């Protein structure tokens, strides 16, 4: 572990814990590559695990054109979810602990022992870039654990045969603010799942051989119940205190959260 990786993970961790933004890593390290950025992400999440959090799943990011266009980054990215990021369906998010949160509609899969999808649900993700003005380059957002901050999973249902063209709505205080389709998520959220599991597997996060060990990076079987977020089908919108947000996915139902 190089000093640079540890130092950058520390910086992002401080930004998250203090809800104060930091400068882009690529501003001071223009040579920062994506491989090193994933090492920073792993170290960043390891710091959370050392404080007692547990891995709760994985997420994909920038799997739709709407998302890529919003942040100006054209590559699919993946990150790690912990139990401390989870908010119950219908629960509340305290935005005073976040920097400049945004919220977006998601499709969630529940993973079984071998990483297969055992159920699907409408979901919401609160993202909160640790960088000033929510601006970053690809290595920055990878290192920042893909802006992951909170997630909410609605009611689970069996995975239907067809998931590739379901309408998606994001509502704030009863008004529709974004519309999309699950087709926007790499053509089909199942493709995002396959891609994410392949990437996480290649990085050694998911099992296959060897003794499972805890940690953000060690080969580790996905525990039954792990959540996988496929990536938002629409752009994200600011999450303001006092608002009530719903993600409605056709045939799957609704996930809800309030902000205080
Ligand atoms: C990066 C995270 C993207 C998604 O669903 O595409 C993401 C960001 O937009 O800050 O979670
Ligand atoms: Mg997302």
Short mmCIF file of C-alpha atoms and ligand atoms in Angstrom, two decimals:
data_model
loop_
_atom_site.label_atom_id
_atom_site.label_comp_id
_atom_site.label_asym_id
_atom_site.label_seq_id
_atom_site.Cartn_x
_atom_site.Cartn_y
_atom_site.Cartn_z
CA UNK A 1 0.00 0.00 0.00
CA UNK A 2 1.64 3.17 -1.08
CA UNK A 3 1.60 6.25 1.05
CA UNK A 4 -0.23 8.08 -1.73
CA UNK A 5 -3.13 5.59 -1.78
CA UNK A 6 -3.50 5.76 1.99
CA UNK A 7 -3.26 9.52 2.07
CA UNK A 8 -5.93 9.97 -0.61
CA UNK A 9 -8.27 7.47 1.06
CA UNK A 10 -7.81 9.38 4.31
CA UNK A 11 -8.68 12.65 2.58
CA UNK A 12 -11.90 11.24 1.13
CA UNK A 13 -12.80 9.62 4.44
CA UNK A 14 -12.33 12.95 6.24
CA UNK A 15 -14.46 14.74 3.66
CA UNK A 16 -17.26 12.20 4.14
CA UNK A 17 -17.13 12.22 7.93
CA UNK A 18 -16.97 15.99 8.24
CA UNK A 19 -19.41 16.65 5.35
CA UNK A 20 -16.86 19.10 3.95
CA UNK A 21 -15.84 18.75 0.31
CA UNK A 22 -12.27 18.18 -0.78
CA UNK A 23 -10.43 19.07 -3.99
CA UNK A 24 -10.28 16.60 -6.86
CA UNK A 25 -7.43 14.13 -6.48
CA UNK A 26 -6.58 14.60 -10.15
CA UNK A 27 -6.05 18.31 -9.53
CA UNK A 28 -2.92 17.53 -7.50
CA UNK A 29 -2.17 14.15 -9.16
CA UNK A 30 -2.99 14.51 -12.86
CA UNK A 31 -1.36 11.12 -13.49
CA UNK A 32 -3.72 9.25 -11.16
CA UNK A 33 -4.90 6.16 -13.09
CA UNK A 34 -8.10 4.19 -12.70
CA UNK A 35 -6.33 1.12 -11.28
CA UNK A 36 -4.83 3.19 -8.47
CA UNK A 37 -8.22 4.86 -7.98
CA UNK A 38 -9.81 1.45 -7.30
CA UNK A 39 -7.05 0.77 -4.75
CA UNK A 40 -7.95 4.06 -3.04
CA UNK A 41 -11.63 3.05 -3.04
CA UNK A 42 -10.76 -0.27 -1.45
CA UNK A 43 -8.68 1.43 1.24
CA UNK A 44 -11.44 4.00 1.81
CA UNK A 45 -14.06 1.29 2.37
CA UNK A 46 -11.58 -0.69 4.50
CA UNK A 47 -11.47 2.30 6.85
CA UNK A 48 -15.25 2.09 7.24
CA UNK A 49 -15.08 -1.65 7.90
CA UNK A 50 -12.45 -1.10 10.59
CA UNK A 51 -14.96 1.18 12.32
CA UNK A 52 -17.46 -1.68 12.42
CA UNK A 53 -19.45 -1.29 9.21
CA UNK A 54 -20.12 -4.39 7.12
CA UNK A 55 -20.19 -4.80 3.38
CA UNK A 56 -23.82 -4.92 2.26
CA UNK A 57 -23.46 -5.08 -1.50
CA UNK A 58 -22.16 -3.55 -4.67
CA UNK A 59 -23.27 -0.82 -7.04
CA UNK A 60 -22.77 0.15 -10.61
CA UNK A 61 -22.54 3.75 -11.71
CA UNK A 62 -22.82 5.60 -15.00
CA UNK A 63 -24.61 2.71 -16.72
CA UNK A 64 -26.99 5.09 -18.52
CA UNK A 65 -26.35 7.91 -20.98
CA UNK A 66 -28.42 10.26 -18.81
CA UNK A 67 -26.02 9.75 -15.91
CA UNK A 68 -22.87 9.91 -18.01
CA UNK A 69 -24.03 13.17 -19.57
CA UNK A 70 -24.90 14.68 -16.17
CA UNK A 71 -21.41 14.18 -14.73
CA UNK A 72 -19.35 14.29 -17.92
CA UNK A 73 -17.76 10.86 -17.43
CA UNK A 74 -18.37 8.18 -20.06
CA UNK A 75 -17.23 5.00 -18.33
CA UNK A 76 -19.14 2.46 -16.30
CA UNK A 77 -17.84 2.35 -12.71
CA UNK A 78 -18.51 0.15 -9.66
CA UNK A 79 -18.43 0.66 -5.94
CA UNK A 80 -19.10 -0.91 -2.58
CA UNK A 81 -22.13 -0.54 -0.30
CA UNK A 82 -22.01 -0.90 3.49
CA UNK A 83 -24.77 -1.47 6.02
CA UNK A 84 -24.32 2.07 7.37
CA UNK A 85 -25.45 3.45 3.99
CA UNK A 86 -28.74 1.59 4.12
CA UNK A 87 -31.93 3.48 4.98
CA UNK A 88 -35.21 1.60 5.49
CA UNK A 89 -37.91 1.98 2.86
CA UNK A 90 -40.05 4.91 4.02
CA UNK A 91 -37.24 6.08 6.32
CA UNK A 92 -35.41 9.39 6.45
CA UNK A 93 -32.04 10.68 5.38
CA UNK A 94 -30.40 13.40 7.45
CA UNK A 95 -28.97 15.68 4.79
CA UNK A 96 -27.04 17.76 7.32
CA UNK A 97 -24.54 14.88 7.42
CA UNK A 98 -24.01 15.11 3.66
CA UNK A 99 -22.27 17.67 1.45
CA UNK A 100 -24.58 18.25 -1.55
CA UNK A 101 -26.71 15.13 -1.85
CA UNK A 102 -28.55 14.10 -4.98
CA UNK A 103 -31.08 11.31 -5.35
CA UNK A 104 -31.76 8.96 -8.24
CA UNK A 105 -34.02 5.99 -9.05
CA UNK A 106 -32.40 2.56 -9.13
CA UNK A 107 -33.21 -1.08 -9.76
CA UNK A 108 -31.82 -3.32 -6.99
CA UNK A 109 -31.08 -7.02 -7.17
CA UNK A 110 -30.80 -9.23 -4.11
CA UNK A 111 -27.86 -11.59 -4.47
CA UNK A 112 -27.78 -15.25 -3.51
CA UNK A 113 -24.78 -17.37 -2.46
CA UNK A 114 -23.14 -17.43 -5.84
CA UNK A 115 -23.94 -13.88 -6.86
CA UNK A 116 -27.11 -14.85 -8.74
CA UNK A 117 -30.13 -12.53 -8.53
CA UNK A 118 -32.77 -13.98 -6.21
CA UNK A 119 -35.11 -10.98 -6.22
CA UNK A 120 -35.50 -7.49 -7.65
CA UNK A 121 -36.82 -4.23 -6.19
CA UNK A 122 -37.32 -0.56 -6.98
CA UNK A 123 -34.72 1.47 -5.10
CA UNK A 124 -33.34 4.94 -4.49
CA UNK A 125 -29.74 5.97 -4.20
CA UNK A 126 -28.50 9.12 -2.50
CA UNK A 127 -25.17 10.09 -4.01
CA UNK A 128 -22.90 12.71 -2.49
CA UNK A 129 -19.66 13.45 -4.24
CA UNK A 130 -16.95 14.30 -1.76
CA UNK A 131 -15.54 16.77 -4.32
CA UNK A 132 -16.39 20.45 -4.41
CA UNK A 133 -19.22 21.37 -6.79
CA UNK A 134 -19.91 17.66 -7.55
CA UNK A 135 -17.20 17.86 -10.22
CA UNK A 136 -14.74 15.07 -10.91
CA UNK A 137 -12.84 13.07 -13.52
CA UNK A 138 -13.10 9.27 -13.83
CA UNK A 139 -10.28 8.39 -11.36
CA UNK A 140 -11.71 10.85 -8.81
CA UNK A 141 -15.20 9.32 -8.76
CA UNK A 142 -13.81 5.77 -8.67
CA UNK A 143 -11.61 6.62 -5.67
CA UNK A 144 -14.62 8.28 -4.00
CA UNK A 145 -16.49 4.96 -4.03
CA UNK A 146 -18.66 6.21 -6.92
CA UNK A 147 -20.24 8.95 -4.75
CA UNK A 148 -22.10 6.29 -2.71
CA UNK A 149 -23.79 7.76 0.37
CA UNK A 150 -27.18 6.13 1.18
CA UNK A 151 -29.54 3.64 -0.46
CA UNK A 152 -33.14 2.60 0.04
CA UNK A 153 -34.59 -0.66 -1.24
CA UNK A 154 -38.34 -1.01 -1.84
CA UNK A 155 -40.33 -4.27 -1.74
CA UNK A 156 -38.62 -7.31 -3.25
CA UNK A 157 -40.32 -9.44 -5.90
CA UNK A 158 -39.27 -12.49 -7.92
CA UNK A 159 -37.14 -11.52 -10.92
CA UNK A 160 -39.50 -11.31 -13.91
CA UNK A 161 -38.49 -12.65 -17.33
CA UNK A 162 -38.58 -9.19 -18.79
CA UNK A 163 -36.71 -6.38 -17.10
CA UNK A 164 -35.51 -4.55 -20.14
CA UNK A 165 -38.22 -2.00 -20.80
CA UNK A 166 -39.94 -0.95 -17.59
CA UNK A 167 -40.91 2.68 -17.03
CA UNK A 168 -39.02 4.53 -14.27
CA UNK A 169 -40.29 7.67 -12.50
CA UNK A 170 -38.59 9.84 -9.92
CA UNK A 171 -41.06 11.90 -7.89
CA UNK A 172 -40.29 14.68 -5.43
CA UNK A 173 -43.18 15.88 -3.25
CA UNK A 174 -45.68 14.23 -5.57
CA UNK A 175 -44.29 15.74 -8.78
CA UNK A 176 -42.56 13.72 -11.45
CA UNK A 177 -39.07 15.20 -11.88
CA UNK A 178 -37.37 12.52 -14.01
CA UNK A 179 -38.67 9.78 -16.29
CA UNK A 180 -36.80 6.93 -17.92
CA UNK A 181 -36.79 3.27 -18.73
CA UNK A 182 -34.82 0.30 -17.46
CA UNK A 183 -33.71 -0.04 -21.11
CA UNK A 184 -31.44 2.95 -20.42
CA UNK A 185 -29.39 0.81 -17.98
CA UNK A 186 -26.94 -0.84 -20.41
CA UNK A 187 -29.99 -2.00 -22.38
CA UNK A 188 -31.14 -4.15 -19.44
CA UNK A 189 -30.36 -4.01 -15.68
CA UNK A 190 -29.38 -7.70 -15.88
CA UNK A 191 -26.48 -6.63 -18.08
CA UNK A 192 -25.38 -4.18 -15.37
CA UNK A 193 -25.50 -7.04 -12.87
CA UNK A 194 -23.38 -9.32 -15.05
CA UNK A 195 -20.93 -6.53 -15.73
CA UNK A 196 -20.67 -5.52 -12.08
CA UNK A 197 -20.13 -9.05 -10.86
CA UNK A 198 -17.45 -9.58 -13.50
CA UNK A 199 -15.64 -6.38 -12.50
CA UNK A 200 -15.90 -7.04 -8.77
CA UNK A 201 -14.86 -10.66 -9.33
CA UNK A 202 -11.82 -9.55 -11.35
CA UNK A 203 -10.90 -7.20 -8.51
CA UNK A 204 -11.11 -10.12 -6.07
CA UNK A 205 -14.09 -8.84 -4.13
CA UNK A 206 -16.30 -11.82 -4.90
CA UNK A 207 -15.50 -15.37 -3.91
CA UNK A 208 -14.36 -18.24 -6.00
CA UNK A 209 -11.58 -20.26 -4.42
CA UNK A 210 -9.50 -19.43 -1.40
CA UNK A 211 -10.61 -18.99 2.13
CA UNK A 212 -13.11 -16.16 2.39
CA UNK A 213 -11.85 -13.41 4.60
CA UNK A 214 -13.39 -10.18 5.70
CA UNK A 215 -12.32 -6.86 4.31
CA UNK A 216 -13.16 -4.58 1.45
CA UNK A 217 -10.92 -6.32 -1.00
CA UNK A 218 -10.32 -9.91 0.04
CA UNK A 219 -12.01 -12.72 -1.85
CA UNK A 220 -15.33 -12.92 -0.13
CA UNK A 221 -18.51 -14.75 -1.01
CA UNK A 222 -21.42 -12.39 -1.48
CA UNK A 223 -23.55 -13.01 1.55
CA UNK A 224 -27.12 -13.96 0.74
CA UNK A 225 -29.01 -10.72 0.95
CA UNK A 226 -26.31 -8.51 -0.53
CA UNK A 227 -27.81 -5.69 -2.57
CA UNK A 228 -26.69 -4.82 -6.08
CA UNK A 229 -27.67 -1.43 -7.52
CA UNK A 230 -27.71 -1.49 -11.33
CA UNK A 231 -27.15 2.26 -11.85
CA UNK A 232 -29.67 5.04 -12.35
CA UNK A 233 -31.75 5.20 -15.52
CA UNK A 234 -32.18 8.97 -15.19
CA UNK A 235 -30.14 11.96 -14.05
CA UNK A 236 -30.04 12.60 -10.29
CA UNK A 237 -31.76 15.59 -8.65
CA UNK A 238 -30.76 17.58 -5.53
CA UNK A 239 -32.09 16.10 -2.26
CA UNK A 240 -33.43 18.92 -0.10
CA UNK A 241 -34.45 18.75 3.58
CA UNK A 242 -38.19 18.42 4.05
CA UNK A 243 -38.76 16.66 0.73
CA UNK A 244 -40.36 13.28 0.12
CA UNK A 245 -39.01 11.22 -2.75
CA UNK A 246 -40.36 8.14 -4.51
CA UNK A 247 -38.88 5.94 -7.21
CA UNK A 248 -41.57 4.08 -9.11
CA UNK A 249 -40.53 1.23 -11.40
CA UNK A 250 -43.27 -0.27 -13.56
CA UNK A 251 -44.30 -3.75 -12.37
CA UNK A 252 -41.82 -3.61 -9.45
CA UNK A 253 -43.43 -0.94 -7.28
CA UNK A 254 -42.20 2.00 -5.23
CA UNK A 255 -39.31 2.89 -2.94
CA UNK A 256 -39.73 5.92 -0.66
CA UNK A 257 -37.59 8.16 1.47
CA UNK A 258 -37.91 11.49 3.25
CA UNK A 259 -35.15 14.02 3.85
CA UNK A 260 -34.67 16.00 7.05
C1 LIG B 1 -21.42 8.85 -9.74
C2 LIG B 1 -22.28 7.72 -9.28
C3 LIG B 1 -23.18 7.23 -10.38
C4 LIG B 1 -25.25 5.89 -10.99
O1 LIG B 1 -26.27 5.30 -10.62
O2 LIG B 1 -25.00 6.13 -12.17
C5 LIG B 1 -24.29 6.33 -9.94
C6 LIG B 1 -22.13 10.19 -9.62
O3 LIG B 1 -23.08 10.43 -10.39
O4 LIG B 1 -21.72 10.99 -8.78
O5 LIG B 1 -24.48 5.99 -8.81
MG1 LIG B 2 -26.54 5.25 -8.56
#
